[in-house]
Short mmCIF file of C-alpha atoms and ligand atoms in Angstrom, two decimals:
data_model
loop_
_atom_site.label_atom_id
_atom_site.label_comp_id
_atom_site.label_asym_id
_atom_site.label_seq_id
_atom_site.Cartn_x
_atom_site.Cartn_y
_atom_site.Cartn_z
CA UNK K 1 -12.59 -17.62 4.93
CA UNK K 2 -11.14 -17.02 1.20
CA UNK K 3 -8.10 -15.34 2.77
CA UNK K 4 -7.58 -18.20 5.75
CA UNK K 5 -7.86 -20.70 2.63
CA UNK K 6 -5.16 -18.48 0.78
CA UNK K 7 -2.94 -18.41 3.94
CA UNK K 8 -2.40 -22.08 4.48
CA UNK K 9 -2.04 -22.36 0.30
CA UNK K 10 1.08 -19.79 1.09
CA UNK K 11 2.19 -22.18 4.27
CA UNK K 12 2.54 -25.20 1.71
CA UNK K 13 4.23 -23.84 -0.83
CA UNK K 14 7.36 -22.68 1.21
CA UNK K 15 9.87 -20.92 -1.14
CA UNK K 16 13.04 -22.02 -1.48
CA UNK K 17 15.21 -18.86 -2.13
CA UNK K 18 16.97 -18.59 1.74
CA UNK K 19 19.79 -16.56 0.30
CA UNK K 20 18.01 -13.56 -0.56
CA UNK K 21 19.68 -10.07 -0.60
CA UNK K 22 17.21 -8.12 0.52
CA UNK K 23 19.37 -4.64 0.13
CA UNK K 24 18.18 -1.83 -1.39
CA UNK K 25 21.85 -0.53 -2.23
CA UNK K 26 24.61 -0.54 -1.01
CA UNK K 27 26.13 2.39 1.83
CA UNK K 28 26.31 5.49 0.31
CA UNK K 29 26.43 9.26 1.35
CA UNK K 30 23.64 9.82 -0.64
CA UNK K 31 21.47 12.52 0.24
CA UNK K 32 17.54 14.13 -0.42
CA UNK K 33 17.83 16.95 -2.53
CA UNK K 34 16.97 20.61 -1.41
CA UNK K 35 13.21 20.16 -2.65
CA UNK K 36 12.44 17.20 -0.96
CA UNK K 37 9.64 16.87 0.71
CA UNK K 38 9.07 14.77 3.98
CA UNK K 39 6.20 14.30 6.24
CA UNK K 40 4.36 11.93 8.65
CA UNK K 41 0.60 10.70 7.57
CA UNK K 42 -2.49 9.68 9.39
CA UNK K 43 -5.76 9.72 8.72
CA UNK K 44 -8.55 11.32 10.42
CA UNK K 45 -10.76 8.07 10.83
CA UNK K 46 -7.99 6.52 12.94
CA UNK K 47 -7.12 9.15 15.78
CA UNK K 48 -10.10 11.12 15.72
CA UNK K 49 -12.64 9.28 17.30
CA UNK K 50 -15.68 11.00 17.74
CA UNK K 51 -17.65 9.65 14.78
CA UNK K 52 -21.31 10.81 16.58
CA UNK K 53 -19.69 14.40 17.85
CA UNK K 54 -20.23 18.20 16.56
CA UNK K 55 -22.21 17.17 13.81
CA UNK K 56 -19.17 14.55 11.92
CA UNK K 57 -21.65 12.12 10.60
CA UNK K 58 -20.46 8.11 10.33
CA UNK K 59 -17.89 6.86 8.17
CA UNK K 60 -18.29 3.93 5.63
CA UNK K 61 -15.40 2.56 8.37
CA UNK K 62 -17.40 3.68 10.95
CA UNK K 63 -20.68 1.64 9.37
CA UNK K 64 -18.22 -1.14 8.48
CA UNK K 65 -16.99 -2.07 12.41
CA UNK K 66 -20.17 -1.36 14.09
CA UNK K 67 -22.37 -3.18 11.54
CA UNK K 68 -19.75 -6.14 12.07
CA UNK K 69 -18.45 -6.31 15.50
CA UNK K 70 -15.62 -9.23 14.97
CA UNK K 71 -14.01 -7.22 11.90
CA UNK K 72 -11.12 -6.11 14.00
CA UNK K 73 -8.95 -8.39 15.86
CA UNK K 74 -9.57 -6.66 19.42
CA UNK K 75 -12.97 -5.83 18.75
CA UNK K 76 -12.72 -1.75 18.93
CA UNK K 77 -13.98 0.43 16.95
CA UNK K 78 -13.16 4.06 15.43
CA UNK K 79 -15.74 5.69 17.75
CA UNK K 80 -13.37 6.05 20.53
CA UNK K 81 -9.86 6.11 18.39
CA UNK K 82 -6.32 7.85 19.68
CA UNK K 83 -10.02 9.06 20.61
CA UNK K 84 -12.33 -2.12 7.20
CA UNK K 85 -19.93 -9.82 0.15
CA UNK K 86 -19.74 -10.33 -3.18
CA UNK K 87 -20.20 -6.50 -4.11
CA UNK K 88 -19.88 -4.80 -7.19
CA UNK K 89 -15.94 -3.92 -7.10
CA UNK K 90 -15.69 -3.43 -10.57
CA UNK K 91 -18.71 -0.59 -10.27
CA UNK K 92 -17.48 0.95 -7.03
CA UNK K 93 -13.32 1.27 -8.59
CA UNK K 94 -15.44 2.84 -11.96
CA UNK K 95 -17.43 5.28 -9.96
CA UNK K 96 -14.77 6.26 -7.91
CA UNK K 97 -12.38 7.21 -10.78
CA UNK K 98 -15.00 8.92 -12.45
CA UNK K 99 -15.64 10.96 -9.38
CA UNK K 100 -12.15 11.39 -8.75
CA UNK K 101 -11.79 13.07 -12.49
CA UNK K 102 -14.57 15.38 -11.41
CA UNK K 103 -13.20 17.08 -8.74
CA UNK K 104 -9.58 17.32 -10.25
CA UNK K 105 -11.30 19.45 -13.12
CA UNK K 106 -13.56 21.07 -10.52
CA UNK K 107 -9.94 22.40 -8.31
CA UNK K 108 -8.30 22.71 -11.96
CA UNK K 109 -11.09 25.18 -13.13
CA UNK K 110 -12.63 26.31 -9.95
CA UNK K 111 -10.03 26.42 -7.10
CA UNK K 112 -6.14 26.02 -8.55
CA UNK K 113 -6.23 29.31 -10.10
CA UNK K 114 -7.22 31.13 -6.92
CA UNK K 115 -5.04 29.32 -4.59
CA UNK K 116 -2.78 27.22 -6.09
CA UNK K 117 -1.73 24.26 -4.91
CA UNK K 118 -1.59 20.58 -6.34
CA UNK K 119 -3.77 17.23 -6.60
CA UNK K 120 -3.11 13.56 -6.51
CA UNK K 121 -4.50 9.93 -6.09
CA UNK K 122 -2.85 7.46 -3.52
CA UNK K 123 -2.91 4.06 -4.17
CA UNK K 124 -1.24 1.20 -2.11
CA UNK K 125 0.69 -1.43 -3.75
CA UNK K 126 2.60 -4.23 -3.07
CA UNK K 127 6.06 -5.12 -5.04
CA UNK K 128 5.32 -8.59 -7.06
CA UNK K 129 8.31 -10.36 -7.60
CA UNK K 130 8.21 -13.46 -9.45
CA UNK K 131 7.88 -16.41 -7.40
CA UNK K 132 10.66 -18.54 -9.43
CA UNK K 133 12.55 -17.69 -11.92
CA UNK K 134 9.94 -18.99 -14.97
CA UNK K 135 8.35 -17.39 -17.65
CA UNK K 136 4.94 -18.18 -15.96
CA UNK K 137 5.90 -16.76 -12.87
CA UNK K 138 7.78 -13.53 -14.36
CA UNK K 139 4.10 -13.08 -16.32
CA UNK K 140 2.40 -13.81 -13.12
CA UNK K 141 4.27 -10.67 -11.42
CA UNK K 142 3.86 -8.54 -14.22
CA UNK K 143 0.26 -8.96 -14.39
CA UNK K 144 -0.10 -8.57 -10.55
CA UNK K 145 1.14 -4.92 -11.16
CA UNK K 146 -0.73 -4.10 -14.07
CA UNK K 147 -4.62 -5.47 -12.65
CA UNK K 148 -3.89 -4.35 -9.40
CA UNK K 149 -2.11 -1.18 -9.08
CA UNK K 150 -2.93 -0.59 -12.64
CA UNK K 151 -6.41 -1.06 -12.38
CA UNK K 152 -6.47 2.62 -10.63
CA UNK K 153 -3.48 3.86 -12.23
CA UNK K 154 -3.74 3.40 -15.76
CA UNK K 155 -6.85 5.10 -16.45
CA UNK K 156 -5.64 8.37 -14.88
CA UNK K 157 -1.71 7.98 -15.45
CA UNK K 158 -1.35 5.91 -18.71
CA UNK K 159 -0.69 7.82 -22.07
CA UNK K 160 -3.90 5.69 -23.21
CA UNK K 161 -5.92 5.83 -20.19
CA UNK K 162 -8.62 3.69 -20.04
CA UNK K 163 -8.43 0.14 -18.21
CA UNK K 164 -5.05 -1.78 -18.62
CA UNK K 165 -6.30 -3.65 -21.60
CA UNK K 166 -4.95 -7.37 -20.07
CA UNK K 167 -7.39 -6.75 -17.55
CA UNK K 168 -10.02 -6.01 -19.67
CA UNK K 169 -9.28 -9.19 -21.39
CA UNK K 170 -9.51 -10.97 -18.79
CA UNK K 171 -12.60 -10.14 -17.58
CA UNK K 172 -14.60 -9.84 -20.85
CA UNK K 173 -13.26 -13.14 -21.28
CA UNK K 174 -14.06 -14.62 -18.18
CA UNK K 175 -17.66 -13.09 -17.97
CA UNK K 176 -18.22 -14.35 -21.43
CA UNK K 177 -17.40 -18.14 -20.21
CA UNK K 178 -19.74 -17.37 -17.79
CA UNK K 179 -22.53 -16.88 -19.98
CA UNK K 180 -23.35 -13.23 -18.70
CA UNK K 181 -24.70 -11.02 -21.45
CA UNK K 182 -22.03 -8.15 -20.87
CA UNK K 183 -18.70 -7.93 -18.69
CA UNK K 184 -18.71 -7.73 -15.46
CA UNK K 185 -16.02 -5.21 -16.01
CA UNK K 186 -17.97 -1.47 -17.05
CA UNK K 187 -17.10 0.36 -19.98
CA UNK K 188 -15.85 3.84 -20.10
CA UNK K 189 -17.18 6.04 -23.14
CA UNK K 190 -14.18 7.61 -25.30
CA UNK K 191 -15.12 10.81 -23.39
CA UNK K 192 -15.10 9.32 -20.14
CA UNK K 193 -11.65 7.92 -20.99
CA UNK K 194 -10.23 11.28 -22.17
CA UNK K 195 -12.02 12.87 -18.94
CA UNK K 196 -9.79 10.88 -16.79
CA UNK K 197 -6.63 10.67 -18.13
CA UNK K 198 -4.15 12.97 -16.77
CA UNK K 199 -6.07 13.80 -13.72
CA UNK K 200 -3.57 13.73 -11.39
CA UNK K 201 -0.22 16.39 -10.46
CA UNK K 202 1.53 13.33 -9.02
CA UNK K 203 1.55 9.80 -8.06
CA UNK K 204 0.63 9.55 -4.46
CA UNK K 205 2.07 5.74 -3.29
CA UNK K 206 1.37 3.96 -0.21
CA UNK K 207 3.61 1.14 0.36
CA UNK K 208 4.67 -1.75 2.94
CA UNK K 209 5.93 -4.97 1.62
CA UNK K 210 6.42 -7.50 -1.21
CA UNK K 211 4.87 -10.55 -2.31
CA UNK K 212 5.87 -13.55 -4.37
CA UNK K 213 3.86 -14.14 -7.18
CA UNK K 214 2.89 -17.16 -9.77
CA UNK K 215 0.02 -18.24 -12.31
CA UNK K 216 -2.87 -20.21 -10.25
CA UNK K 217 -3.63 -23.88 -11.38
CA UNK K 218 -7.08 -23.97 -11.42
CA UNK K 219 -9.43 -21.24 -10.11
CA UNK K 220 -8.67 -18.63 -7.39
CA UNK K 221 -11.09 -17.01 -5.05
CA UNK K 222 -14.42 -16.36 -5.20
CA UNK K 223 -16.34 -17.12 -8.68
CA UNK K 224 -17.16 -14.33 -9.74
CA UNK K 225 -14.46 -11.63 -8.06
CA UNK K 226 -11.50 -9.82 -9.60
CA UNK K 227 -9.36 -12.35 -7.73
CA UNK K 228 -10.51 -15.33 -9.64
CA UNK K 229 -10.65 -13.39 -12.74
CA UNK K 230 -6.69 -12.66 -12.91
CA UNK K 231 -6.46 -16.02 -11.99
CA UNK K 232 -2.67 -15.58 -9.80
CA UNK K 233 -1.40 -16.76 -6.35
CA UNK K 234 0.76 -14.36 -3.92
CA UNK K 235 2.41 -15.73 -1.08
CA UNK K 236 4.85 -14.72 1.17
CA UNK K 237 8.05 -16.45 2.18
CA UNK K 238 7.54 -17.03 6.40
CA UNK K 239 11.20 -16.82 6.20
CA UNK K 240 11.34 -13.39 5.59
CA UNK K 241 12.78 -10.73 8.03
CA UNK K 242 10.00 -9.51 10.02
CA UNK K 243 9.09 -9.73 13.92
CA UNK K 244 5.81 -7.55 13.32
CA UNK K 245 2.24 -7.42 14.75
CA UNK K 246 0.94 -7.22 11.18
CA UNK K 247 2.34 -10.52 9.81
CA UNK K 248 2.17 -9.54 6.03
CA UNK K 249 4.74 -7.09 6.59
CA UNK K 250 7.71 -8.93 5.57
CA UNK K 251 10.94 -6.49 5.61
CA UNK K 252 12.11 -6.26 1.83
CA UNK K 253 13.69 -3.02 1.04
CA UNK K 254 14.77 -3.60 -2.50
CA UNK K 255 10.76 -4.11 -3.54
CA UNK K 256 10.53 -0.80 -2.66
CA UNK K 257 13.19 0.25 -5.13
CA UNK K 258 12.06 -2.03 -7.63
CA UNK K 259 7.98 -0.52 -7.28
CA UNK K 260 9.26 3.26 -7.55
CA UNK K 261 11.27 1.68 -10.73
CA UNK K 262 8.34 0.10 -12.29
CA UNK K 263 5.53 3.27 -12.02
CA UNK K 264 8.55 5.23 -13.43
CA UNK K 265 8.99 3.21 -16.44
CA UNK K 266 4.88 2.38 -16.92
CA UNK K 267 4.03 6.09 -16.01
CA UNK K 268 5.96 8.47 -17.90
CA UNK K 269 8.35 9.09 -14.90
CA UNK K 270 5.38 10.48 -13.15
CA UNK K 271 6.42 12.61 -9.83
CA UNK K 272 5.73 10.27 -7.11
CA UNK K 273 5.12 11.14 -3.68
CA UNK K 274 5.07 8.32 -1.03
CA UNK K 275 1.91 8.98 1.03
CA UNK K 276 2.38 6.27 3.49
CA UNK K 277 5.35 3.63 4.57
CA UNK K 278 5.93 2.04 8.01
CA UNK K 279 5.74 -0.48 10.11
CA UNK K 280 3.75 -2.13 13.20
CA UNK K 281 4.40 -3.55 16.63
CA UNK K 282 3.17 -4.05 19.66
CA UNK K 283 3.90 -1.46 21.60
CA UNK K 284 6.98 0.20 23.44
CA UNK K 285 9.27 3.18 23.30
CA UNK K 286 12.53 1.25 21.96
CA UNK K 287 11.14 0.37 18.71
CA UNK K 288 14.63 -1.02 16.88
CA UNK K 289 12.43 -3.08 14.45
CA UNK K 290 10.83 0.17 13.16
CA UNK K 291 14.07 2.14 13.12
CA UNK K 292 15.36 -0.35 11.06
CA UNK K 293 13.11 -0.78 8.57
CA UNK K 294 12.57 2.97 8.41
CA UNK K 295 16.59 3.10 7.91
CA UNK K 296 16.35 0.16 5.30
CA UNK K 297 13.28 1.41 3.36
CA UNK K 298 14.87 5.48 2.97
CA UNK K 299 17.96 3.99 1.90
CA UNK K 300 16.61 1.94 -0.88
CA UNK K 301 14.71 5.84 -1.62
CA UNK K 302 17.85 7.19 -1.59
CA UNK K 303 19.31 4.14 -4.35
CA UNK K 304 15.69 4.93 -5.81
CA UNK K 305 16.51 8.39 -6.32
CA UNK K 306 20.40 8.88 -7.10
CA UNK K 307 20.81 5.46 -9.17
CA UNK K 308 17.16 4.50 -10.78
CA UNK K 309 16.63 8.66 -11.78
CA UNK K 310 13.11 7.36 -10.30
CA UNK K 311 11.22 10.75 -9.79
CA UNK K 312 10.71 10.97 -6.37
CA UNK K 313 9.44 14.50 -4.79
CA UNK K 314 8.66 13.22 -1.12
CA UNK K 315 8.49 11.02 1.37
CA UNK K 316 5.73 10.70 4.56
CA UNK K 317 6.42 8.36 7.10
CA UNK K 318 3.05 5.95 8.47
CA UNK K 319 2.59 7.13 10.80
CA UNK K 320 2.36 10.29 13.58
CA UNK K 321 1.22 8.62 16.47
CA UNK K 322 -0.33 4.94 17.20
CA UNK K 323 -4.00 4.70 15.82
CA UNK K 324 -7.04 2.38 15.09
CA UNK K 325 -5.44 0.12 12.55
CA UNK K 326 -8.60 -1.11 10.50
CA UNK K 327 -8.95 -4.57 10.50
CA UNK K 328 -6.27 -4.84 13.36
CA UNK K 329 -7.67 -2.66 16.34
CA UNK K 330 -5.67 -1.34 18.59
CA UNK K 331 -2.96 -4.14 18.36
CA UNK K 332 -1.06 -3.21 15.55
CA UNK K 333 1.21 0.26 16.31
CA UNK K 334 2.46 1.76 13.44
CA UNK K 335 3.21 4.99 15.23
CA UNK K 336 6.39 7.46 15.92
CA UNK K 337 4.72 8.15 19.16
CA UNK K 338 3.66 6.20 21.44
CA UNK K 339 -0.52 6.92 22.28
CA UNK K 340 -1.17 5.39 26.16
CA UNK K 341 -4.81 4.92 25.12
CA UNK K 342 -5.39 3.62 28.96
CA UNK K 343 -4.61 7.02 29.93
CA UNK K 344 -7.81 10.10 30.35
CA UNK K 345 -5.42 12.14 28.48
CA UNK K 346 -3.92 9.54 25.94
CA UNK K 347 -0.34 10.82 27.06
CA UNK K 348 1.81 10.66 24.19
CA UNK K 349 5.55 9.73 24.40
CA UNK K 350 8.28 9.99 21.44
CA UNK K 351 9.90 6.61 20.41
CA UNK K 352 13.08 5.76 18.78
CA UNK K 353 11.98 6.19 15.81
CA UNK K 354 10.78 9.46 15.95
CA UNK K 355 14.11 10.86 16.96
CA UNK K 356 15.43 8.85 13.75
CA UNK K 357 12.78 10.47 11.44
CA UNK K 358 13.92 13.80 12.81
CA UNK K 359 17.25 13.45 11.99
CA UNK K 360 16.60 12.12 8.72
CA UNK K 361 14.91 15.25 8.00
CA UNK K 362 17.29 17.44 9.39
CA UNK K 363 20.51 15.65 7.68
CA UNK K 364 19.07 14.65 4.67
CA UNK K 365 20.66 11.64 4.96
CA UNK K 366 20.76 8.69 7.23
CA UNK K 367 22.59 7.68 10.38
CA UNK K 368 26.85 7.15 9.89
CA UNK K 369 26.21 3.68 11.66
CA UNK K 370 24.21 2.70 9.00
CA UNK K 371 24.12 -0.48 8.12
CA UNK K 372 22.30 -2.04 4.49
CA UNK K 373 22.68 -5.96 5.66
CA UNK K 374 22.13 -5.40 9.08
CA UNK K 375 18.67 -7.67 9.92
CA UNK K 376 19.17 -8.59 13.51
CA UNK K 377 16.00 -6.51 14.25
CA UNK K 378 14.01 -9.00 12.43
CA UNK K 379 15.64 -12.04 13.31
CA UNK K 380 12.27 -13.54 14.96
CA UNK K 381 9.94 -15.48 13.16
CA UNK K 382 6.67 -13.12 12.47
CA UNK K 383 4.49 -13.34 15.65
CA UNK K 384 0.94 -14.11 15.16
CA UNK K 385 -0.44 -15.94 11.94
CA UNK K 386 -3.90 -14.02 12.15
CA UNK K 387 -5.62 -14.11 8.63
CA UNK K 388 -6.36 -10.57 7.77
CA UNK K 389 -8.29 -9.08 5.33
CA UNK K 390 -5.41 -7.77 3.33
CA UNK K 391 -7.03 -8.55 0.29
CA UNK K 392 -9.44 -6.05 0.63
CA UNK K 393 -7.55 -3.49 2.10
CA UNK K 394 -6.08 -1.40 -0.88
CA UNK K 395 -9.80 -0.61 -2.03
CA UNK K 396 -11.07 0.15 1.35
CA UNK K 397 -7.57 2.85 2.07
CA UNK K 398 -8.09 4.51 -1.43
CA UNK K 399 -12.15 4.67 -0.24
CA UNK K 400 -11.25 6.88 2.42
C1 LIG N 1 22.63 -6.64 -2.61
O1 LIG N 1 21.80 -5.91 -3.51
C2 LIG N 1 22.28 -4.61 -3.76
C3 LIG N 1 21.22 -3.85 -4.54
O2 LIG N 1 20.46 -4.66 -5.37
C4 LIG N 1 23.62 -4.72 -4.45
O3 LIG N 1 24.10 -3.43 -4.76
C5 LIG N 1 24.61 -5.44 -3.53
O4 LIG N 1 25.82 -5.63 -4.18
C6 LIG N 1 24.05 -6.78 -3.10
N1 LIG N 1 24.89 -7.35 -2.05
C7 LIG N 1 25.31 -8.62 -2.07
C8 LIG N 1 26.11 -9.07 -0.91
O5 LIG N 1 25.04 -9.38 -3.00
C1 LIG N 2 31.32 9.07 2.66
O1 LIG N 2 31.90 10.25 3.20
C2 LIG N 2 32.98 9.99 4.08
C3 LIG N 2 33.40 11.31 4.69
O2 LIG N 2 33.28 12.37 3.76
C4 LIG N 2 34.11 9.31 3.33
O3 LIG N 2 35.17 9.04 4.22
C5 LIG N 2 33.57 8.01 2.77
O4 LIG N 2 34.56 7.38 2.00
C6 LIG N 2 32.34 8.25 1.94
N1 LIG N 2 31.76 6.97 1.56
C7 LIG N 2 31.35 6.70 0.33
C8 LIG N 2 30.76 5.32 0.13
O5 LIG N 2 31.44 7.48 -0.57
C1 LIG N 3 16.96 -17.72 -14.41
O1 LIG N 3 16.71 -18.08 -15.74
C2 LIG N 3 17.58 -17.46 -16.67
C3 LIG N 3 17.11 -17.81 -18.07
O2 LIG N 3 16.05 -18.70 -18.07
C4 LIG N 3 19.02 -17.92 -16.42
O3 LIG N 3 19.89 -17.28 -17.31
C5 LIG N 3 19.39 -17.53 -14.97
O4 LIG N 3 20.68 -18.02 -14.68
C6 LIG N 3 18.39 -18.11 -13.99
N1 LIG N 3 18.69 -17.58 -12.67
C7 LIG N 3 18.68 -18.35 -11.59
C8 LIG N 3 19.02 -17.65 -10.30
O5 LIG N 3 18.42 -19.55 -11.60
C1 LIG N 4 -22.72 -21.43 -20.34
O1 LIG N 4 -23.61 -21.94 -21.31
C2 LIG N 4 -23.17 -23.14 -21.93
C3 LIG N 4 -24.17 -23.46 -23.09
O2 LIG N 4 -25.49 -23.40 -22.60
C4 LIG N 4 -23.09 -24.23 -20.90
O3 LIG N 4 -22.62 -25.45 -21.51
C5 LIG N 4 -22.11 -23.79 -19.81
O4 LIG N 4 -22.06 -24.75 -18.76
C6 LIG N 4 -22.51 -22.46 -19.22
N1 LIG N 4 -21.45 -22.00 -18.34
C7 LIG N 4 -21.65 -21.63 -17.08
C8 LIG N 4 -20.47 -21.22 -16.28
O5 LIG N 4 -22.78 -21.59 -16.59
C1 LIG N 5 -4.41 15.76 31.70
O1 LIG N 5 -4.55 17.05 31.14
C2 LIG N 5 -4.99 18.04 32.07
C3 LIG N 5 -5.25 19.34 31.31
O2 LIG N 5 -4.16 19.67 30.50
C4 LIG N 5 -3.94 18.21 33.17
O3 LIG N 5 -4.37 19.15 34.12
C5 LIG N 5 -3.72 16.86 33.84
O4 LIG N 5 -2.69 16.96 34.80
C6 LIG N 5 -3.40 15.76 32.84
N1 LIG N 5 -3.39 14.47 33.49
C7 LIG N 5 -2.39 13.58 33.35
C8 LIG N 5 -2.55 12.27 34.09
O5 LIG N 5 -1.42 13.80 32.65
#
């Protein structure tokens, strides 16, 4: 309901910016160096199936769809994949990076020197770009970036660690108003900090899309949430290239560029590897939207890597094959092959962009026809204005 609110918010404040170069750079012959790393991600949850099989016991995704039949937009569930209240989200982001520092030190001490090997966190993100060219709205961005992405990152990948201290503001702040004794937001101990920090070999980044971003008027979301504590407003512009299933995913290359940019800079030039980027559909074998964008997105890598000196080890492609696609079923297809899930032996088929991928790996480099401002792939308006639970969805992928 929050979200379908925040949708029609972004219908009726329509941005005027038309003229937008989307580009990530410009043609080039750049290349991935020798030590590049490429790959294609999925996740077991999503093709397996098979939650109540060979003793695999049920996910928290698994609990999620059955418990709540109309989550996805199709109805499915995991159980039968290629075979996402109020909580506490401030306790559930503190546990988890607690636990996460606990079984870096456990490989570090225990496992690492036997067989090697190294260990990461991935986080999804957005790029925030301001909404207008303000102060407000540059602030707005800025502080998107630093509550959201940060509010994972900085405690483990921050020379301080801890909490990014705005959003501790903020929420001590806000809780105080509030008349609650403490904040909402937990506390680390100086040990706890200095157990977390620096518990990570490299920056694992999932990432799709951009949004637009400005300071809210009055309050935003649900009182009390993180939302409506950071108190800012993302839209998207409809205008944006984009004829996908998943209507969020809005084709902007140079966000891309500008994200790998910013966790350089914040991070320490941290060695990112990008765990998951794609795109979604409907279905077919002559995907041309998702060649596109996977030619548009790699080239702003490329700018990312050869211009920006952003330190970028590798690169995996969302994803293998079409799969259960959380809040979205079985509609969305984010896959380089196509999964005929009608079929007893879900017969799969290589698309377009799977022969791309492959000769991006094997070239290093993309296609001679190349073209940066070529959009007519996207021309369509995006297809269906379903509300999704986007909002959610970073915690929920990083729960996994
Ligand atoms: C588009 O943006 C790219 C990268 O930001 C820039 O190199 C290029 O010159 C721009 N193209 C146009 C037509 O403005
Ligand atoms: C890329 O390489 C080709 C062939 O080596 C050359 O003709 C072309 O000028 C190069 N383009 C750029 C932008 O460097
Ligand atoms: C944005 O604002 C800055 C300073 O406030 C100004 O120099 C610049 O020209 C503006 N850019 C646009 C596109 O309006
Ligand atoms: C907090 O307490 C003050 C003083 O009793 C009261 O005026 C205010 O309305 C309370 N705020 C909230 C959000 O309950
Ligand atoms: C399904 O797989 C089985 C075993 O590999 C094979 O015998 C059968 O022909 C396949 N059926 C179809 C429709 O592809």
């Amino acid at each position: 309901m929050n979200t379908l609110i925040f949708f029609i918010a972004g219908l009726s404040h329509i941005w005027n910016g038309d003229a937008v170069n989307f580009s990530g750079g410009l043609k080039s012959n750049y290349t991935f160096p020798k030590d590049f790393v490429f790959g294609v991600s999925t996740a077991a949850i999503q093709i397996e199936g098979a939650s109540n099989e060979d003793g695999k016991t049920e996910s928290i995704w698994d609990n999620l769809v059955r418990t709540n039949p109309k989550f996805t937009k199709d109805g499915s569930t995991p159980a039968v994949a290629a075979d996402s209240h109020g909580i506490a989200e401030y306790l559930c982001a503190h546990n988890l990076l607690k636990a996460h520092a606990s079984v870096y030190h456990l490989f570090d001490r225990q496992y690492r020197p036997i067989y090697g090997g190294k260990i990461g966190m991935s986080l999804d993100s957005n790029w925030a770009e301001p909404k207008g060219n303000t102060s407000s709205d540059v602030k707005a961005a800025e502080l998107y970036l630093k509550t959201h992405l940060g509010w994972y990152a900085h405690p483990v990948y921050s020379s301080e660690g801890n909490y990014p201290p705005e959003l501790i503001k903020l929420v001590d702040e806000k809780s105080r108003l509030q008349n609650y004794t403490r904040s909402r937001l937990p506390k680390f101990t100086p040990e706890e900090v200095e157990h977390i920090k620096g518990t990570a070999d490299f920056f694992g980044l999932n990432h799709y899309t951009t949004y637009l971003l400005s300071m809210a008027d009055g309050e935003v979301g649900q009182i009390p949430s993180h939302e409506n504590d950071v108190g800012i407003v993302r839209v998207q512009n409809p205008k944006w290239p984009s004829m996908s299933s998943s209507d969020w995913l809005k084709v902007v290359p140079f966000g891309f560029r500008r994200l790998l940019a910013w966790i350089s800079k914040t991070y320490n030039n941290v060695p990112i590897i990008v765990t998951e980027n794609g795109y979604a559909d409907f279905s077919g074998i002559h995907d041309t939207a998702r060649v596109t964008y996977y030619c548009h997105y790699l080239n702003a890598l490329l700018h990312a890597i050869h211009e920006d000196k952003s330190n970028v080890h590798g690169y995996f492609a969302w994803s293998l094959m079409d799969n259960w696609e959380w809040d979205d079923g079985f509609v969305s297809r984010f896959g380089l092959y196509l999964v005929d899930f009608e079929s007893k032996n879900k017969t799969r088929t290589a698309k377009d962009s799977a022969r791309l991928y492959s000769s991006v790996v094997s070239s290093r480099g993309l296609p001679d026809n190349y073209d940066p401002e070529d959009y007519s792939a996207f021309s369509g308006a995006s297809t269906i204005l379903i509300p999704t639970v986007l909002l959610l969805l970073p915690m929920y992928r990083l729960l996994l």
